[in-house]
Amino acid sequence: MAKSAPVYILGGAQTDFARNWSKEGKHFVAMMREAVLGALEAQKIEPKEIQTAHVGNFAAELYAKQGHVGAFFVEIDPAFSGLPTSRHEAACASGSIAILAASAEIEAGRYDLACVTGVEQMKTVDSTTGGDYLGTAAWYEREAKGIEFPFPKLFGRLGDEYDKRFGLKDEHLAHISAVNYSNAKRNPNAQTRNWFMSESHAQQQSKFNTVIGGRIKVSDCSQVTDGGVALFLASEKFASQWAERNNQSLDDIPRILGWGHHTAPLEFAAKVAESKDNPYVLPHTRQAILDAFRRAGVAGVEQLSGIETHDCFTTSEYMAIDHFGLTKPGESWKAVEGGVIELGGKCPINPSGGLIGAGHPVGATGVRQMLDCWRQITHQAGEYQVEDAKTFAMLNIGGSGTTSCAFVVGK
């Protein structure tokens, strides 16, 4: 297969994930508008230069009673009227699917500059109703209908499967939670930056840290979040022009070096049955990562400066540690105990705070992860900067490990 045309990342912007836009009386288009206009200003790009727009969103039909979300992009600026736009949905991986669609258009030579936006307004309903809506990311009739908070229970079963195959101590999950909360305190846009959470608190089951489902406590969960993110992807032609007018070298602009995209059976039980003889619990997630490494020319995880991974629950980060290859399958606890995943460790995971600390506005998460990879590579991550970061990877998952999207970002 011929080598693809390069796709450059020109940066972007995000909203403060601690905000509640319903309390502010604002529609989700206001969230999109703030992210996109913020990105245009920060990266010195004119609205008229955008040639196509892709919006990642999971469930605006449920949370906001609104479909046709891609069309809202043209409400942001008069220059966008007539622009080709589209909306992409793959549950929590919606943002990554939007990135894949935009990058494919640039690789094909259709457009030179795309704006990728991720948006989700989730604080429009109570937690029970919101939990039911999130159940539509599973096979709703079989796995979620009539079940309170189905997704913590599904990801609790992921921990149970690790326990069954390899053994799993909840103290390691508590440490993962504490690291993400600690990192989030360094991130000015993180939802939990001012929240209290310690490792000892995460280990306790109490009225302040109740069990949500199975082995999953509140401290193991990402939280309901409102958020919007915008990111620019460009062809070599546009990136060269943009670099020249901003007195930068094209060589200093990060690119999507590699990507992987796999879809597993929707039901969690079917995934586990399929992987019963495989060393990896979620082999399609593992393959998405390997595909991204191969396309990027990265031999393995040892060549990464860090990872932004999908820690919707602590069990999903525990899974990501061995699926990225930081340990042998089932030995993620070694990386947890050895400090490998901490800021300053051998391969920091989620210096941003991840989904648990930074927040998880479902349709925006993949775009936020890539924006944070860009921040790390351009050394613009502020207090959560990984020293001398050169190559970062991200993993974005939809459903209970159903849609897996992995990317490698670097120069």
Short mmCIF file of C-alpha atoms in Angstrom, two decimals:
data_model
loop_
_atom_site.label_atom_id
_atom_site.label_comp_id
_atom_site.label_asym_id
_atom_site.label_seq_id
_atom_site.Cartn_x
_atom_site.Cartn_y
_atom_site.Cartn_z
CA MET A 1 0.00 0.00 0.00
CA ALA A 2 1.31 3.46 -0.94
CA LYS A 3 2.40 5.73 1.87
CA SER A 4 -0.33 8.16 2.89
CA ALA A 5 0.03 11.92 2.56
CA PRO A 6 1.03 13.50 5.89
CA VAL A 7 -1.65 14.98 8.16
CA TYR A 8 -0.42 17.85 10.32
CA ILE A 9 -1.95 18.95 13.63
CA LEU A 10 -2.08 22.73 14.00
CA GLY A 11 -3.41 22.78 17.58
CA GLY A 12 -6.76 23.85 18.94
CA ALA A 13 -8.64 24.76 22.09
CA GLN A 14 -11.12 23.35 24.60
CA THR A 15 -13.68 24.59 27.08
CA ASP A 16 -13.25 24.38 30.83
CA PHE A 17 -14.55 20.87 31.62
CA ALA A 18 -15.63 21.95 35.12
CA ARG A 19 -18.46 24.11 33.76
CA ASN A 20 -22.16 23.24 33.81
CA TRP A 21 -23.60 24.72 30.62
CA SER A 22 -27.21 23.92 31.53
CA LYS A 23 -26.90 25.99 34.71
CA GLU A 24 -25.50 28.78 32.54
CA GLY A 25 -28.61 28.48 30.38
CA LYS A 26 -26.56 27.74 27.25
CA HIS A 27 -27.15 25.39 24.30
CA PHE A 28 -24.37 23.02 23.20
CA VAL A 29 -23.76 25.17 20.11
CA ALA A 30 -22.41 27.81 22.51
CA MET A 31 -19.92 25.19 23.72
CA MET A 32 -18.88 24.40 20.13
CA ARG A 33 -18.61 28.10 19.36
CA GLU A 34 -16.34 28.83 22.32
CA ALA A 35 -14.02 25.94 21.45
CA VAL A 36 -13.83 26.74 17.71
CA LEU A 37 -13.41 30.51 18.08
CA GLY A 38 -10.84 29.93 20.82
CA ALA A 39 -8.92 27.59 18.52
CA LEU A 40 -9.06 30.03 15.59
CA GLU A 41 -7.70 32.85 17.74
CA ALA A 42 -5.02 30.73 19.41
CA GLN A 43 -3.71 29.30 16.14
CA LYS A 44 -4.12 32.47 14.06
CA ILE A 45 -6.41 30.89 11.48
CA GLU A 46 -9.19 32.80 9.72
CA PRO A 47 -12.69 31.22 9.62
CA LYS A 48 -12.71 31.49 5.81
CA GLU A 49 -9.67 29.20 5.66
CA ILE A 50 -11.61 26.19 7.08
CA GLN A 51 -12.62 23.93 4.17
CA THR A 52 -14.45 21.10 5.96
CA ALA A 53 -15.70 20.34 9.48
CA HIS A 54 -16.29 17.09 11.35
CA VAL A 55 -18.19 16.90 14.65
CA GLY A 56 -17.85 14.05 17.14
CA ASN A 57 -20.95 13.61 19.31
CA PHE A 58 -22.51 10.61 21.02
CA ALA A 59 -26.06 11.35 22.03
CA ALA A 60 -27.35 14.89 21.52
CA GLU A 61 -30.69 13.33 20.51
CA LEU A 62 -31.02 12.04 24.09
CA TYR A 63 -29.30 14.68 26.23
CA ALA A 64 -30.41 17.74 24.24
CA LYS A 65 -33.29 16.46 22.07
CA GLN A 66 -31.35 17.54 19.00
CA GLY A 67 -30.12 15.68 15.95
CA HIS A 68 -28.31 16.88 12.82
CA VAL A 69 -25.47 18.07 15.04
CA GLY A 70 -22.95 18.58 12.23
CA ALA A 71 -25.08 21.37 10.82
CA PHE A 72 -24.60 23.42 13.98
CA PHE A 73 -20.99 24.09 12.96
CA VAL A 74 -22.14 26.67 10.43
CA GLU A 75 -23.89 28.61 13.24
CA ILE A 76 -20.50 29.47 14.71
CA ASP A 77 -19.35 32.04 12.15
CA PRO A 78 -20.99 33.54 9.01
CA ALA A 79 -17.96 32.41 6.98
CA PHE A 80 -18.93 28.78 7.64
CA SER A 81 -22.26 28.98 5.78
CA GLY A 82 -22.17 26.42 2.98
CA LEU A 83 -19.23 24.51 4.45
CA PRO A 84 -19.35 20.69 4.12
CA THR A 85 -19.92 19.33 7.64
CA SER A 86 -20.75 15.97 9.16
CA ARG A 87 -21.38 14.37 12.56
CA HIS A 88 -19.78 11.10 13.68
CA GLU A 89 -20.99 8.72 16.40
CA ALA A 90 -19.20 5.74 17.93
CA ALA A 91 -20.14 6.21 21.60
CA CYS A 92 -17.10 7.39 23.60
CA ALA A 93 -14.90 7.02 20.49
CA SER A 94 -16.99 9.51 18.48
CA GLY A 95 -14.23 12.14 18.57
CA SER A 96 -11.66 9.74 17.18
CA ILE A 97 -13.95 8.67 14.36
CA ALA A 98 -14.35 12.35 13.46
CA ILE A 99 -10.53 12.66 13.44
CA LEU A 100 -10.21 9.59 11.20
CA ALA A 101 -12.78 10.98 8.74
CA ALA A 102 -11.09 14.39 8.58
CA SER A 103 -7.61 12.93 8.20
CA ALA A 104 -8.80 10.59 5.43
CA GLU A 105 -10.14 13.59 3.49
CA ILE A 106 -6.77 15.35 3.81
CA GLU A 107 -4.87 12.21 2.80
CA ALA A 108 -7.11 11.91 -0.26
CA GLY A 109 -6.39 15.50 -1.25
CA ARG A 110 -10.01 16.64 -1.02
CA TYR A 111 -9.26 19.46 1.43
CA ASP A 112 -6.23 21.21 2.94
CA LEU A 113 -7.65 22.35 6.29
CA ALA A 114 -10.24 20.60 8.47
CA CYS A 115 -11.69 21.58 11.82
CA VAL A 116 -12.54 18.61 14.04
CA THR A 117 -14.88 19.39 16.91
CA GLY A 118 -16.02 17.16 19.74
CA VAL A 119 -18.97 18.16 21.90
CA GLU A 120 -21.24 16.67 24.55
CA GLN A 121 -23.65 18.38 26.94
CA MET A 122 -24.51 15.75 29.57
CA LYS A 123 -25.65 17.73 32.63
CA THR A 124 -29.12 18.23 31.19
CA VAL A 125 -30.56 15.21 33.06
CA ASP A 126 -30.27 13.52 36.46
CA SER A 127 -27.64 10.82 36.99
CA THR A 128 -30.05 7.88 36.72
CA THR A 129 -31.43 9.09 33.40
CA GLY A 130 -27.93 9.89 32.15
CA GLY A 131 -26.76 6.41 33.13
CA ASP A 132 -29.61 4.93 31.11
CA TYR A 133 -28.67 7.06 28.10
CA LEU A 134 -25.06 5.87 28.35
CA GLY A 135 -26.39 2.31 28.27
CA THR A 136 -27.19 2.80 24.58
CA ALA A 137 -23.42 2.54 23.96
CA ALA A 138 -23.81 -1.14 24.90
CA TRP A 139 -26.40 -3.54 23.41
CA TYR A 140 -29.19 -1.74 25.22
CA GLU A 141 -31.89 -4.42 25.15
CA ARG A 142 -29.53 -7.14 26.40
CA GLU A 143 -27.06 -5.31 28.64
CA ALA A 144 -28.56 -2.06 29.86
CA LYS A 145 -32.37 -1.93 29.79
CA GLY A 146 -33.74 -1.77 33.33
CA ILE A 147 -30.24 -1.80 34.88
CA GLU A 148 -29.19 1.15 37.02
CA PHE A 149 -25.80 2.52 35.89
CA PRO A 150 -25.01 -0.28 33.41
CA PHE A 151 -21.57 0.92 32.32
CA PRO A 152 -19.86 0.85 35.75
CA LYS A 153 -21.14 -2.71 36.00
CA LEU A 154 -19.78 -3.62 32.53
CA PHE A 155 -16.35 -2.20 33.31
CA GLY A 156 -16.51 -3.86 36.72
CA ARG A 157 -16.81 -7.12 34.78
CA LEU A 158 -13.63 -6.17 32.88
CA GLY A 159 -11.86 -6.05 36.26
CA ASP A 160 -13.50 -9.34 37.22
CA GLU A 161 -12.18 -10.96 34.03
CA TYR A 162 -8.65 -9.77 34.85
CA ASP A 163 -9.12 -11.12 38.38
CA LYS A 164 -10.26 -14.47 37.01
CA ARG A 165 -7.40 -14.83 34.51
CA PHE A 166 -4.48 -13.19 36.32
CA GLY A 167 -5.60 -11.87 39.72
CA LEU A 168 -6.37 -8.22 40.42
CA LYS A 169 -6.05 -6.20 43.61
CA ASP A 170 -8.37 -3.22 44.02
CA GLU A 171 -5.51 -1.29 45.64
CA HIS A 172 -3.91 -1.04 42.18
CA LEU A 173 -7.13 0.46 40.79
CA ALA A 174 -7.15 2.94 43.69
CA HIS A 175 -3.62 4.01 42.80
CA ILE A 176 -4.62 4.58 39.18
CA SER A 177 -7.47 6.80 40.38
CA ALA A 178 -5.17 8.77 42.70
CA VAL A 179 -2.62 9.38 39.92
CA ASN A 180 -5.29 10.74 37.58
CA TYR A 181 -6.77 13.02 40.24
CA SER A 182 -3.27 14.25 41.14
CA ASN A 183 -2.39 14.99 37.52
CA ALA A 184 -5.69 16.83 37.02
CA LYS A 185 -4.72 19.36 39.67
CA ARG A 186 -2.04 20.59 37.23
CA ASN A 187 -4.53 21.00 34.36
CA PRO A 188 -6.39 24.36 34.32
CA ASN A 189 -9.23 22.84 32.23
CA ALA A 190 -9.71 19.65 34.28
CA GLN A 191 -13.13 18.94 35.77
CA THR A 192 -11.75 17.68 39.11
CA ARG A 193 -8.82 20.07 39.53
CA ASN A 194 -10.26 21.36 42.81
CA TRP A 195 -11.80 18.08 44.04
CA PHE A 196 -10.52 16.07 46.97
CA MET A 197 -9.32 12.53 46.30
CA SER A 198 -6.45 10.65 47.91
CA GLU A 199 -5.25 7.08 47.43
CA SER A 200 -6.44 6.08 50.90
CA HIS A 201 -9.86 7.58 50.16
CA ALA A 202 -9.99 5.71 46.83
CA GLN A 203 -9.28 2.46 48.65
CA GLN A 204 -12.17 2.91 51.08
CA GLN A 205 -15.79 2.04 50.59
CA SER A 206 -17.78 4.63 52.52
CA LYS A 207 -20.73 6.99 52.26
CA PHE A 208 -18.33 9.35 50.50
CA ASN A 209 -17.06 6.68 48.09
CA THR A 210 -19.94 4.34 47.44
CA VAL A 211 -20.04 1.26 45.22
CA ILE A 212 -21.69 2.03 41.87
CA GLY A 213 -21.64 -1.49 40.46
CA GLY A 214 -19.61 -4.63 41.12
CA ARG A 215 -16.08 -3.64 42.20
CA ILE A 216 -16.44 -0.10 40.80
CA LYS A 217 -16.66 2.71 43.37
CA VAL A 218 -17.18 6.43 42.70
CA SER A 219 -13.41 6.97 42.76
CA ASP A 220 -13.02 4.45 39.92
CA CYS A 221 -15.32 6.43 37.60
CA SER A 222 -14.98 9.32 35.21
CA GLN A 223 -17.70 11.85 35.91
CA VAL A 224 -20.59 13.35 33.96
CA THR A 225 -19.02 16.24 32.05
CA ASP A 226 -19.99 19.06 29.68
CA GLY A 227 -17.29 19.96 27.20
CA GLY A 228 -16.30 21.06 23.71
CA VAL A 229 -12.95 20.76 21.90
CA ALA A 230 -11.72 21.99 18.51
CA LEU A 231 -8.65 20.80 16.62
CA PHE A 232 -7.19 21.68 13.20
CA LEU A 233 -5.82 19.04 10.81
CA ALA A 234 -3.98 20.20 7.70
CA SER A 235 -2.30 19.00 4.53
CA GLU A 236 1.39 19.59 3.98
CA LYS A 237 0.49 22.45 1.60
CA PHE A 238 -1.55 24.38 4.16
CA ALA A 239 0.73 23.49 7.07
CA SER A 240 3.72 24.88 5.14
CA GLN A 241 1.92 28.18 4.47
CA TRP A 242 0.72 28.39 8.08
CA ALA A 243 4.20 27.63 9.43
CA GLU A 244 5.81 30.30 7.25
CA ARG A 245 3.42 33.08 8.30
CA ASN A 246 3.90 32.13 11.96
CA ASN A 247 7.71 31.97 11.66
CA GLN A 248 7.81 28.26 12.34
CA SER A 249 9.52 25.38 10.62
CA LEU A 250 7.28 22.71 9.08
CA ASP A 251 9.51 20.16 10.79
CA ASP A 252 8.38 21.48 14.18
CA ILE A 253 4.66 20.85 13.56
CA PRO A 254 3.30 17.53 14.95
CA ARG A 255 1.69 14.99 12.63
CA ILE A 256 -0.54 11.98 13.01
CA LEU A 257 2.23 9.41 12.52
CA GLY A 258 0.00 6.36 12.76
CA TRP A 259 -3.49 5.16 13.55
CA GLY A 260 -5.41 1.98 14.33
CA HIS A 261 -9.15 1.30 14.31
CA HIS A 262 -10.87 -1.99 15.21
CA THR A 263 -14.41 -2.92 16.20
CA ALA A 264 -15.17 -5.86 18.51
CA PRO A 265 -18.53 -7.56 19.16
CA LEU A 266 -20.92 -5.18 20.92
CA GLU A 267 -21.80 -7.39 23.91
CA PHE A 268 -19.18 -7.66 26.65
CA ALA A 269 -19.80 -11.38 27.11
CA ALA A 270 -19.14 -11.93 23.40
CA LYS A 271 -15.82 -10.07 23.66
CA VAL A 272 -14.71 -12.21 26.59
CA ALA A 273 -15.80 -15.42 24.86
CA GLU A 274 -13.89 -14.44 21.73
CA SER A 275 -10.69 -13.73 23.67
CA LYS A 276 -10.73 -16.77 25.96
CA ASP A 277 -7.63 -18.30 24.31
CA ASN A 278 -5.91 -14.97 23.62
CA PRO A 279 -3.31 -13.56 26.03
CA TYR A 280 -5.07 -10.17 25.82
CA VAL A 281 -8.53 -9.66 27.31
CA LEU A 282 -9.47 -7.21 24.51
CA PRO A 283 -7.43 -8.38 21.50
CA HIS A 284 -9.05 -5.92 19.07
CA THR A 285 -7.93 -3.05 21.30
CA ARG A 286 -4.43 -4.53 21.33
CA GLN A 287 -4.48 -4.78 17.52
CA ALA A 288 -5.60 -1.15 17.11
CA ILE A 289 -2.56 -0.12 19.16
CA LEU A 290 -0.22 -2.36 17.15
CA ASP A 291 -1.63 -0.98 13.89
CA ALA A 292 -0.93 2.58 15.07
CA PHE A 293 2.61 1.60 16.03
CA ARG A 294 3.19 -0.08 12.65
CA ARG A 295 1.91 2.86 10.61
CA ALA A 296 3.98 5.26 12.73
CA GLY A 297 7.14 3.19 12.38
CA VAL A 298 7.25 2.84 16.16
CA ALA A 299 8.79 -0.45 17.31
CA GLY A 300 7.04 -0.45 20.67
CA VAL A 301 5.88 1.43 23.74
CA GLU A 302 9.49 2.08 24.80
CA GLN A 303 9.69 4.70 22.02
CA LEU A 304 6.79 6.73 23.48
CA SER A 305 7.19 9.75 25.74
CA GLY A 306 3.75 9.15 27.24
CA ILE A 307 0.17 8.03 26.66
CA GLU A 308 -3.29 9.59 26.90
CA THR A 309 -5.59 6.63 27.43
CA HIS A 310 -9.29 5.97 27.88
CA ASP A 311 -9.77 5.63 31.64
CA CYS A 312 -13.55 5.88 31.71
CA PHE A 313 -13.05 3.57 34.69
CA THR A 314 -9.85 2.50 36.44
CA THR A 315 -10.26 -0.99 34.99
CA SER A 316 -9.97 0.36 31.43
CA GLU A 317 -6.64 2.05 32.27
CA TYR A 318 -5.47 -1.15 33.97
CA MET A 319 -6.30 -2.95 30.71
CA ALA A 320 -4.52 -0.30 28.60
CA ILE A 321 -1.24 -0.72 30.50
CA ASP A 322 -0.62 -4.27 29.34
CA HIS A 323 -2.36 -3.79 25.96
CA PHE A 324 0.13 -1.00 25.13
CA GLY A 325 2.93 -3.40 26.08
CA LEU A 326 4.20 -1.70 29.24
CA THR A 327 4.00 -5.12 30.88
CA LYS A 328 3.22 -8.68 29.87
CA PRO A 329 -0.51 -9.50 29.75
CA GLY A 330 -2.02 -9.56 33.23
CA GLU A 331 0.97 -7.84 34.85
CA SER A 332 -0.23 -4.22 34.70
CA TRP A 333 0.16 -4.09 38.47
CA LYS A 334 3.94 -4.08 38.00
CA ALA A 335 3.78 -0.76 36.11
CA VAL A 336 1.42 0.63 38.76
CA GLU A 337 3.66 -0.39 41.65
CA GLY A 338 6.83 0.67 39.82
CA GLY A 339 5.69 4.25 39.22
CA VAL A 340 5.97 3.79 35.44
CA ILE A 341 2.63 5.51 34.73
CA GLU A 342 3.13 8.55 36.94
CA LEU A 343 4.19 12.01 35.78
CA GLY A 344 7.97 11.71 35.92
CA GLY A 345 7.77 7.95 35.41
CA LYS A 346 9.14 5.90 32.54
CA CYS A 347 5.93 6.27 30.48
CA PRO A 348 3.45 8.70 32.07
CA ILE A 349 -0.19 7.85 31.44
CA ASN A 350 -2.74 10.65 31.36
CA PRO A 351 -0.61 13.61 32.46
CA SER A 352 -3.75 15.65 31.70
CA GLY A 353 -5.68 13.75 34.38
CA GLY A 354 -7.37 11.53 31.80
CA LEU A 355 -11.09 10.92 31.76
CA ILE A 356 -11.22 10.37 35.53
CA GLY A 357 -9.47 13.63 36.36
CA ALA A 358 -9.80 15.91 33.33
CA GLY A 359 -13.38 14.86 32.53
CA HIS A 360 -15.25 12.78 29.97
CA PRO A 361 -17.68 14.72 27.75
CA VAL A 362 -18.27 11.58 25.71
CA GLY A 363 -18.24 12.85 22.11
CA ALA A 364 -15.39 15.28 22.81
CA THR A 365 -12.98 12.92 24.57
CA GLY A 366 -11.05 11.63 21.54
CA VAL A 367 -10.50 15.17 20.26
CA ARG A 368 -9.36 16.30 23.72
CA GLN A 369 -6.90 13.41 23.89
CA MET A 370 -5.32 14.37 20.55
CA LEU A 371 -5.20 18.04 21.57
CA ASP A 372 -3.30 16.99 24.70
CA CYS A 373 -0.91 14.88 22.61
CA TRP A 374 -0.28 18.00 20.50
CA ARG A 375 0.28 20.07 23.65
CA GLN A 376 2.86 17.57 24.87
CA ILE A 377 4.75 17.38 21.58
CA THR A 378 4.84 21.18 21.22
CA HIS A 379 5.74 21.57 24.90
CA GLN A 380 2.65 23.67 25.62
CA ALA A 381 1.14 21.48 28.36
CA GLY A 382 2.12 23.84 31.17
CA GLU A 383 2.32 22.21 34.60
CA TYR A 384 1.49 18.76 33.24
CA GLN A 385 4.20 18.82 30.58
CA VAL A 386 6.17 15.59 30.17
CA GLU A 387 9.83 16.56 29.99
CA ASP A 388 11.29 16.48 26.46
CA ALA A 389 8.18 14.79 25.01
CA LYS A 390 8.73 13.72 21.39
CA THR A 391 6.17 10.99 20.63
CA PHE A 392 2.80 10.46 22.31
CA ALA A 393 0.11 7.84 21.82
CA MET A 394 -3.60 7.89 22.62
CA LEU A 395 -6.29 5.21 22.99
CA ASN A 396 -9.97 6.09 22.73
CA ILE A 397 -12.61 3.39 23.34
CA GLY A 398 -16.32 3.32 22.54
CA GLY A 399 -18.67 1.00 24.45
CA SER A 400 -17.28 -1.80 26.61
CA GLY A 401 -14.15 -2.06 24.44
CA THR A 402 -16.21 -2.24 21.24
CA THR A 403 -14.68 0.53 19.11
CA SER A 404 -10.97 1.02 19.67
CA CYS A 405 -9.07 3.92 18.07
CA ALA A 406 -5.35 4.45 18.67
CA PHE A 407 -3.08 7.17 17.33
CA VAL A 408 0.61 8.03 17.52
CA VAL A 409 1.46 11.73 17.37
CA GLY A 410 4.93 13.16 16.80
CA LYS A 411 7.15 15.10 14.40
#
